[in-house]
Amino acid sequence: MPLATPWSRRIGLEVPIVNAPMGGTAGGVLAAAVSRAGGLGMVGMGSSATAAKLAAELPHVSGLGRPFGIGLVHWVTAAEPELLEVALAAKPALLAVSFGDEWSWVQRAHDAGVSVAAQVADVTGARRAADAGVDVIVARGAEGGGHGEARIGTLPLLAEVLDAVTVPVLAAGGIGTGRGLAAVLAAGASGAWLGTAFTTCTEATTSDGAREHLLRASGEDTVTTRVFDIALDYPWPTTFPERVLRNQFVDRFDGREDLIDADSRAVLAAAAAAEDYSVAPVNAGQGVGMVRETRSAADVVERLCTEAESLLRRWG
């Protein structure tokens, strides 16, 4: 299989593509579709995750007969320990727990026979993760959508991390086409971790309104901000802002978060309920301009691989 890497072969994938475990977008249906297409489908549990919500998504992937993964947020898992128990009991091929600096969960996963991954934003974080026993490191560049440390671009970060650690490294952030997939594989990545490219898939839980905004957006339409976390009282650490599509709420409050009051919170809540994304948040990476139509996950995987394979043959 032309695009296979030693890591992807080892865990039973046909192609080295992983859908990012995006909370609110990457449920069990999307994960199952990506896994059926030969990649690693990840069930994502975000800021509002509970053990019950994770359990409700797992039937979509548990009977596949193909590898699947689960992605958790560290500080959410710390607040609800049962999340980790449910995840480990499902025996995923990969468990990703990110956005934290405490590593006791790694040994628990290994004791359960589960391989683990963590996202990092710099070489220091990569070394810490490797020293803690993490099996796969996700080098998440500043271009990535959703929460993360927007510090270093994907390709420079990938190159530095590959030089610093010996474990497999997946590239994340701004990878939306086969050209991007080919570039990170040629650079030495063991696979690509894609988020925005899958947000408009038919199997994603993205709402129709958010989907429309994503399809119309360009890469210049994204911004990193904390306004939504502050307004929604999500206790994300200040070091992890969120890359979203710029809208009226961002323009009004970004850099002026002290002005967010009860009235503005009520406006945001009403907009979210009405799916008014001129106010409510839509997560997106800088690769959003390459997402131009709604397709199945299998179609996305096939197009990515066809283009990447062609380019890698041409490059040589």
Short mmCIF file of C-alpha atoms in Angstrom, two decimals:
data_model
loop_
_atom_site.label_atom_id
_atom_site.label_comp_id
_atom_site.label_asym_id
_atom_site.label_seq_id
_atom_site.Cartn_x
_atom_site.Cartn_y
_atom_site.Cartn_z
CA MET A 1 0.00 0.00 0.00
CA PRO A 2 1.87 3.05 -1.29
CA LEU A 3 1.03 5.50 1.49
CA ALA A 4 1.49 3.09 4.36
CA THR A 5 4.08 3.87 7.03
CA PRO A 6 5.60 1.50 9.57
CA TRP A 7 3.32 2.95 12.26
CA SER A 8 0.14 2.70 10.17
CA ARG A 9 0.93 -0.89 9.20
CA ARG A 10 1.66 -1.81 12.80
CA ILE A 11 -1.77 -0.78 14.04
CA GLY A 12 -3.60 -2.25 11.06
CA LEU A 13 -4.41 0.81 8.94
CA GLU A 14 -4.57 0.87 5.16
CA VAL A 15 -3.66 4.56 5.01
CA PRO A 16 -1.85 6.83 7.51
CA ILE A 17 -4.79 9.16 8.06
CA VAL A 18 -6.39 9.91 11.44
CA ASN A 19 -9.44 12.08 11.96
CA ALA A 20 -8.82 14.49 14.83
CA PRO A 21 -11.10 13.70 17.79
CA MET A 22 -13.04 16.95 17.58
CA GLY A 23 -15.60 17.33 20.34
CA GLY A 24 -19.03 18.07 18.90
CA THR A 25 -18.01 16.97 15.40
CA ALA A 26 -16.21 13.63 15.47
CA GLY A 27 -18.72 11.22 16.93
CA GLY A 28 -18.89 7.49 16.51
CA VAL A 29 -20.49 7.68 13.06
CA LEU A 30 -17.62 9.75 11.58
CA ALA A 31 -15.01 7.63 13.33
CA ALA A 32 -16.56 4.46 11.94
CA ALA A 33 -16.63 5.91 8.43
CA VAL A 34 -12.94 6.89 8.58
CA SER A 35 -11.97 3.49 9.91
CA ARG A 36 -13.97 1.71 7.20
CA ALA A 37 -12.11 3.85 4.64
CA GLY A 38 -8.82 2.48 5.94
CA GLY A 39 -7.75 5.26 8.30
CA LEU A 40 -8.01 5.56 12.05
CA GLY A 41 -11.37 6.92 13.08
CA MET A 42 -11.23 8.78 16.39
CA VAL A 43 -14.25 9.35 18.62
CA GLY A 44 -13.83 12.83 20.10
CA MET A 45 -14.90 13.93 23.55
CA GLY A 46 -14.51 17.68 24.11
CA SER A 47 -15.19 20.22 26.84
CA SER A 48 -18.63 18.88 27.72
CA ALA A 49 -17.67 15.19 27.70
CA THR A 50 -19.13 12.68 30.13
CA ALA A 51 -18.69 8.96 30.48
CA ALA A 52 -22.30 8.49 29.39
CA LYS A 53 -21.75 10.50 26.20
CA LEU A 54 -18.68 8.47 25.32
CA ALA A 55 -20.50 5.20 25.99
CA ALA A 56 -23.30 6.30 23.65
CA GLU A 57 -20.84 6.77 20.75
CA LEU A 58 -18.89 3.55 21.17
CA PRO A 59 -21.42 1.11 19.62
CA HIS A 60 -20.72 2.73 16.23
CA VAL A 61 -17.09 1.61 16.32
CA SER A 62 -16.91 -1.37 18.68
CA GLY A 63 -18.18 -3.93 16.18
CA LEU A 64 -16.28 -2.71 13.14
CA GLY A 65 -13.50 -5.25 13.13
CA ARG A 66 -11.21 -2.33 12.27
CA PRO A 67 -8.96 -0.15 14.44
CA PHE A 68 -10.51 2.92 16.02
CA GLY A 69 -9.37 5.49 18.54
CA ILE A 70 -10.72 7.74 21.29
CA GLY A 71 -9.65 11.28 22.08
CA LEU A 72 -10.08 12.92 25.50
CA VAL A 73 -9.25 16.30 27.02
CA HIS A 74 -6.98 15.87 30.04
CA TRP A 75 -8.59 18.42 32.36
CA VAL A 76 -12.07 17.10 31.54
CA THR A 77 -10.94 13.55 32.25
CA ALA A 78 -9.39 14.64 35.53
CA ALA A 79 -12.77 16.07 36.57
CA GLU A 80 -14.63 12.92 35.53
CA PRO A 81 -12.32 9.90 35.99
CA GLU A 82 -14.95 7.49 34.70
CA LEU A 83 -14.26 8.83 31.19
CA LEU A 84 -10.85 7.16 31.21
CA GLU A 85 -12.31 3.93 32.56
CA VAL A 86 -14.92 3.76 29.79
CA ALA A 87 -12.31 4.60 27.15
CA LEU A 88 -9.89 1.91 28.29
CA ALA A 89 -12.62 -0.70 28.56
CA ALA A 90 -13.43 -0.12 24.87
CA LYS A 91 -9.89 -1.30 23.91
CA PRO A 92 -9.18 1.35 21.25
CA ALA A 93 -6.14 0.99 19.01
CA LEU A 94 -5.11 4.46 20.20
CA LEU A 95 -6.16 6.62 23.14
CA ALA A 96 -5.25 10.30 22.90
CA VAL A 97 -5.35 12.43 26.04
CA SER A 98 -4.21 15.98 25.42
CA PHE A 99 -4.00 19.45 26.96
CA GLY A 100 -2.47 18.48 30.27
CA ASP A 101 0.90 17.98 31.94
CA GLU A 102 0.13 15.04 34.25
CA TRP A 103 0.99 11.60 32.89
CA SER A 104 -0.28 8.92 35.29
CA TRP A 105 -2.91 7.95 32.72
CA VAL A 106 -0.19 6.65 30.39
CA GLN A 107 0.72 3.74 32.65
CA ARG A 108 -2.96 2.96 33.28
CA ALA A 109 -3.51 2.72 29.53
CA HIS A 110 -0.45 0.56 29.02
CA ASP A 111 -1.56 -1.74 31.83
CA ALA A 112 -4.83 -2.14 29.90
CA GLY A 113 -2.94 -2.94 26.70
CA VAL A 114 -3.82 0.37 25.02
CA SER A 115 -1.38 2.53 23.05
CA VAL A 116 -1.51 6.26 23.75
CA ALA A 117 -0.96 9.57 22.00
CA ALA A 118 -0.77 13.19 23.08
CA GLN A 119 -0.75 16.47 21.17
CA VAL A 120 2.23 18.77 21.62
CA ALA A 121 2.96 22.30 20.44
CA ASP A 122 6.74 22.45 20.85
CA VAL A 123 9.83 20.31 21.22
CA THR A 124 9.83 20.59 25.01
CA GLY A 125 6.33 19.17 25.12
CA ALA A 126 7.34 16.38 22.73
CA ARG A 127 10.27 15.36 24.92
CA ARG A 128 8.09 15.37 28.03
CA ALA A 129 5.49 13.19 26.32
CA ALA A 130 8.11 10.75 25.08
CA ASP A 131 9.75 10.58 28.51
CA ALA A 132 6.32 9.82 30.02
CA GLY A 133 5.97 6.79 27.75
CA VAL A 134 3.57 8.18 25.14
CA ASP A 135 3.61 5.86 22.12
CA VAL A 136 2.66 8.39 19.43
CA ILE A 137 3.17 12.15 19.44
CA VAL A 138 0.87 14.49 17.54
CA ALA A 139 2.80 17.59 16.48
CA ARG A 140 0.00 20.13 16.29
CA GLY A 141 0.97 23.26 14.41
CA ALA A 142 -0.44 26.72 14.94
CA GLU A 143 -2.65 26.32 11.86
CA GLY A 144 -4.87 23.76 13.57
CA GLY A 145 -8.50 24.44 14.40
CA GLY A 146 -10.05 24.25 17.83
CA HIS A 147 -8.06 24.43 21.04
CA GLY A 148 -4.29 24.31 21.18
CA GLU A 149 -1.14 26.33 21.66
CA ALA A 150 -0.76 28.39 18.48
CA ARG A 151 3.03 28.67 18.69
CA ILE A 152 4.84 27.08 15.74
CA GLY A 153 3.75 26.25 12.20
CA THR A 154 3.11 22.61 11.37
CA LEU A 155 6.10 21.91 9.13
CA PRO A 156 8.75 23.59 11.34
CA LEU A 157 7.26 21.91 14.40
CA LEU A 158 7.15 18.52 12.70
CA ALA A 159 10.79 18.78 11.64
CA GLU A 160 11.94 19.76 15.13
CA VAL A 161 9.94 17.05 16.86
CA LEU A 162 11.12 14.35 14.46
CA ASP A 163 14.70 15.28 15.31
CA ALA A 164 13.99 15.28 19.06
CA VAL A 165 12.16 11.99 19.68
CA THR A 166 12.25 8.41 18.46
CA VAL A 167 8.55 7.55 18.75
CA PRO A 168 6.22 7.90 15.74
CA VAL A 169 5.06 11.46 15.08
CA LEU A 170 1.79 12.47 13.42
CA ALA A 171 1.49 15.90 11.79
CA ALA A 172 -1.52 18.09 12.56
CA GLY A 173 -2.61 21.57 11.54
CA GLY A 174 -3.58 22.96 8.14
CA ILE A 175 -3.48 19.62 6.29
CA GLY A 176 -6.50 19.68 4.02
CA THR A 177 -5.42 18.22 0.68
CA GLY A 178 -3.39 15.38 -0.73
CA ARG A 179 -0.61 17.88 -1.33
CA GLY A 180 -0.43 18.59 2.39
CA LEU A 181 -0.61 14.89 3.21
CA ALA A 182 2.22 14.15 0.80
CA ALA A 183 4.31 16.98 2.25
CA VAL A 184 4.17 15.75 5.85
CA LEU A 185 4.75 12.13 4.85
CA ALA A 186 7.74 13.16 2.75
CA ALA A 187 9.05 15.09 5.75
CA GLY A 188 8.98 11.92 7.85
CA ALA A 189 5.60 11.97 9.63
CA SER A 190 4.12 8.57 10.43
CA GLY A 191 0.70 9.88 9.51
CA ALA A 192 -1.54 12.93 9.29
CA TRP A 193 -4.06 14.02 11.93
CA LEU A 194 -6.81 15.91 10.09
CA GLY A 195 -9.64 17.89 11.61
CA THR A 196 -11.16 20.60 9.45
CA ALA A 197 -10.99 18.41 6.35
CA PHE A 198 -13.57 16.10 7.97
CA THR A 199 -15.86 18.72 9.54
CA THR A 200 -18.18 18.97 6.54
CA CYS A 201 -18.41 15.23 5.89
CA THR A 202 -21.87 13.74 5.74
CA GLU A 203 -21.07 11.63 8.82
CA ALA A 204 -19.86 14.54 10.98
CA THR A 205 -22.18 15.89 13.66
CA THR A 206 -21.54 19.44 12.44
CA SER A 207 -24.82 21.35 12.24
CA ASP A 208 -26.12 22.47 8.86
CA GLY A 209 -25.55 26.13 9.69
CA ALA A 210 -21.96 25.60 10.80
CA ARG A 211 -21.34 23.46 7.73
CA GLU A 212 -22.44 26.33 5.47
CA HIS A 213 -20.08 28.75 7.20
CA LEU A 214 -17.19 26.30 6.87
CA LEU A 215 -17.81 25.77 3.17
CA ARG A 216 -17.84 29.53 2.51
CA ALA A 217 -14.78 30.37 4.62
CA SER A 218 -11.20 30.99 3.56
CA GLY A 219 -8.06 30.38 5.58
CA GLU A 220 -7.92 34.11 6.30
CA ASP A 221 -11.24 33.92 8.12
CA THR A 222 -9.88 32.13 11.21
CA VAL A 223 -8.58 33.63 14.43
CA THR A 224 -7.35 32.32 17.79
CA THR A 225 -9.30 33.63 20.75
CA ARG A 226 -10.55 32.85 24.25
CA VAL A 227 -13.80 34.80 24.06
CA PHE A 228 -16.07 31.79 23.74
CA ASP A 229 -14.44 29.83 26.56
CA ILE A 230 -14.76 32.85 28.82
CA ALA A 231 -18.36 33.57 27.82
CA LEU A 232 -19.40 29.92 28.15
CA ASP A 233 -17.46 29.39 31.41
CA TYR A 234 -15.39 26.55 29.98
CA PRO A 235 -12.34 26.17 32.24
CA TRP A 236 -9.81 25.80 29.44
CA PRO A 237 -6.31 26.80 30.58
CA THR A 238 -5.30 30.21 29.24
CA THR A 239 -2.46 28.61 27.28
CA PHE A 240 -4.96 26.86 24.98
CA PRO A 241 -6.89 29.42 22.94
CA GLU A 242 -9.29 28.27 20.26
CA ARG A 243 -9.01 28.77 16.50
CA VAL A 244 -12.45 29.63 15.16
CA LEU A 245 -14.09 31.40 12.25
CA ARG A 246 -14.09 35.12 12.92
CA ASN A 247 -17.59 36.49 13.60
CA GLN A 248 -19.43 39.34 15.32
CA PHE A 249 -18.85 38.01 18.84
CA VAL A 250 -15.12 37.67 18.23
CA ASP A 251 -14.88 41.15 16.71
CA ARG A 252 -16.70 42.66 19.65
CA PHE A 253 -14.92 40.94 22.54
CA ASP A 254 -11.53 39.62 21.44
CA GLY A 255 -8.98 41.58 23.46
CA ARG A 256 -11.85 43.08 25.48
CA GLU A 257 -12.91 39.98 27.37
CA ASP A 258 -13.57 42.06 30.50
CA LEU A 259 -16.64 43.45 28.72
CA ILE A 260 -18.29 40.02 28.55
CA ASP A 261 -21.26 40.24 30.92
CA ALA A 262 -24.52 38.44 31.63
CA ASP A 263 -26.27 40.09 28.70
CA SER A 264 -23.58 39.11 26.19
CA ARG A 265 -23.57 35.57 27.56
CA ALA A 266 -27.33 35.42 27.05
CA VAL A 267 -26.93 36.65 23.46
CA LEU A 268 -24.33 33.95 22.80
CA ALA A 269 -26.50 31.24 24.33
CA ALA A 270 -29.47 32.29 22.22
CA ALA A 271 -27.33 32.35 19.08
CA ALA A 272 -26.01 28.86 19.78
CA ALA A 273 -29.54 27.55 20.32
CA ALA A 274 -30.66 29.18 17.06
CA GLU A 275 -27.53 28.01 15.20
CA ASP A 276 -26.71 31.62 14.39
CA TYR A 277 -23.02 31.37 13.60
CA SER A 278 -22.62 35.05 12.95
CA VAL A 279 -22.41 35.03 16.78
CA ALA A 280 -21.93 31.39 17.91
CA PRO A 281 -18.53 29.68 17.49
CA VAL A 282 -17.40 27.48 14.62
CA ASN A 283 -14.04 25.78 15.08
CA ALA A 284 -11.84 25.75 11.98
CA GLY A 285 -8.18 25.52 11.08
CA GLN A 286 -6.39 27.54 8.46
CA GLY A 287 -6.98 24.73 5.96
CA VAL A 288 -10.69 25.59 5.91
CA GLY A 289 -10.32 27.34 2.56
CA MET A 290 -9.55 23.95 0.99
CA VAL A 291 -12.89 22.52 2.14
CA ARG A 292 -15.37 23.33 -0.61
CA GLU A 293 -18.05 20.64 -0.61
CA THR A 294 -19.82 18.13 1.57
CA ARG A 295 -18.56 14.62 0.88
CA SER A 296 -18.48 11.29 2.63
CA ALA A 297 -15.50 10.49 4.81
CA ALA A 298 -14.59 7.67 2.44
CA ASP A 299 -14.50 10.12 -0.46
CA VAL A 300 -12.31 12.52 1.51
CA VAL A 301 -9.86 9.74 2.38
CA GLU A 302 -9.78 8.46 -1.20
CA ARG A 303 -9.14 11.90 -2.70
CA LEU A 304 -6.44 12.70 -0.17
CA CYS A 305 -4.65 9.44 -0.87
CA THR A 306 -4.98 9.55 -4.64
CA GLU A 307 -3.49 13.05 -4.82
CA ALA A 308 -0.78 12.30 -2.25
CA GLU A 309 0.26 9.08 -3.96
CA SER A 310 0.49 10.83 -7.32
CA LEU A 311 2.62 13.62 -5.90
CA LEU A 312 4.95 11.31 -4.01
CA ARG A 313 5.53 9.29 -7.18
CA ARG A 314 6.26 12.50 -9.08
CA TRP A 315 8.63 13.77 -6.38
CA GLY A 316 10.30 10.54 -6.38
#
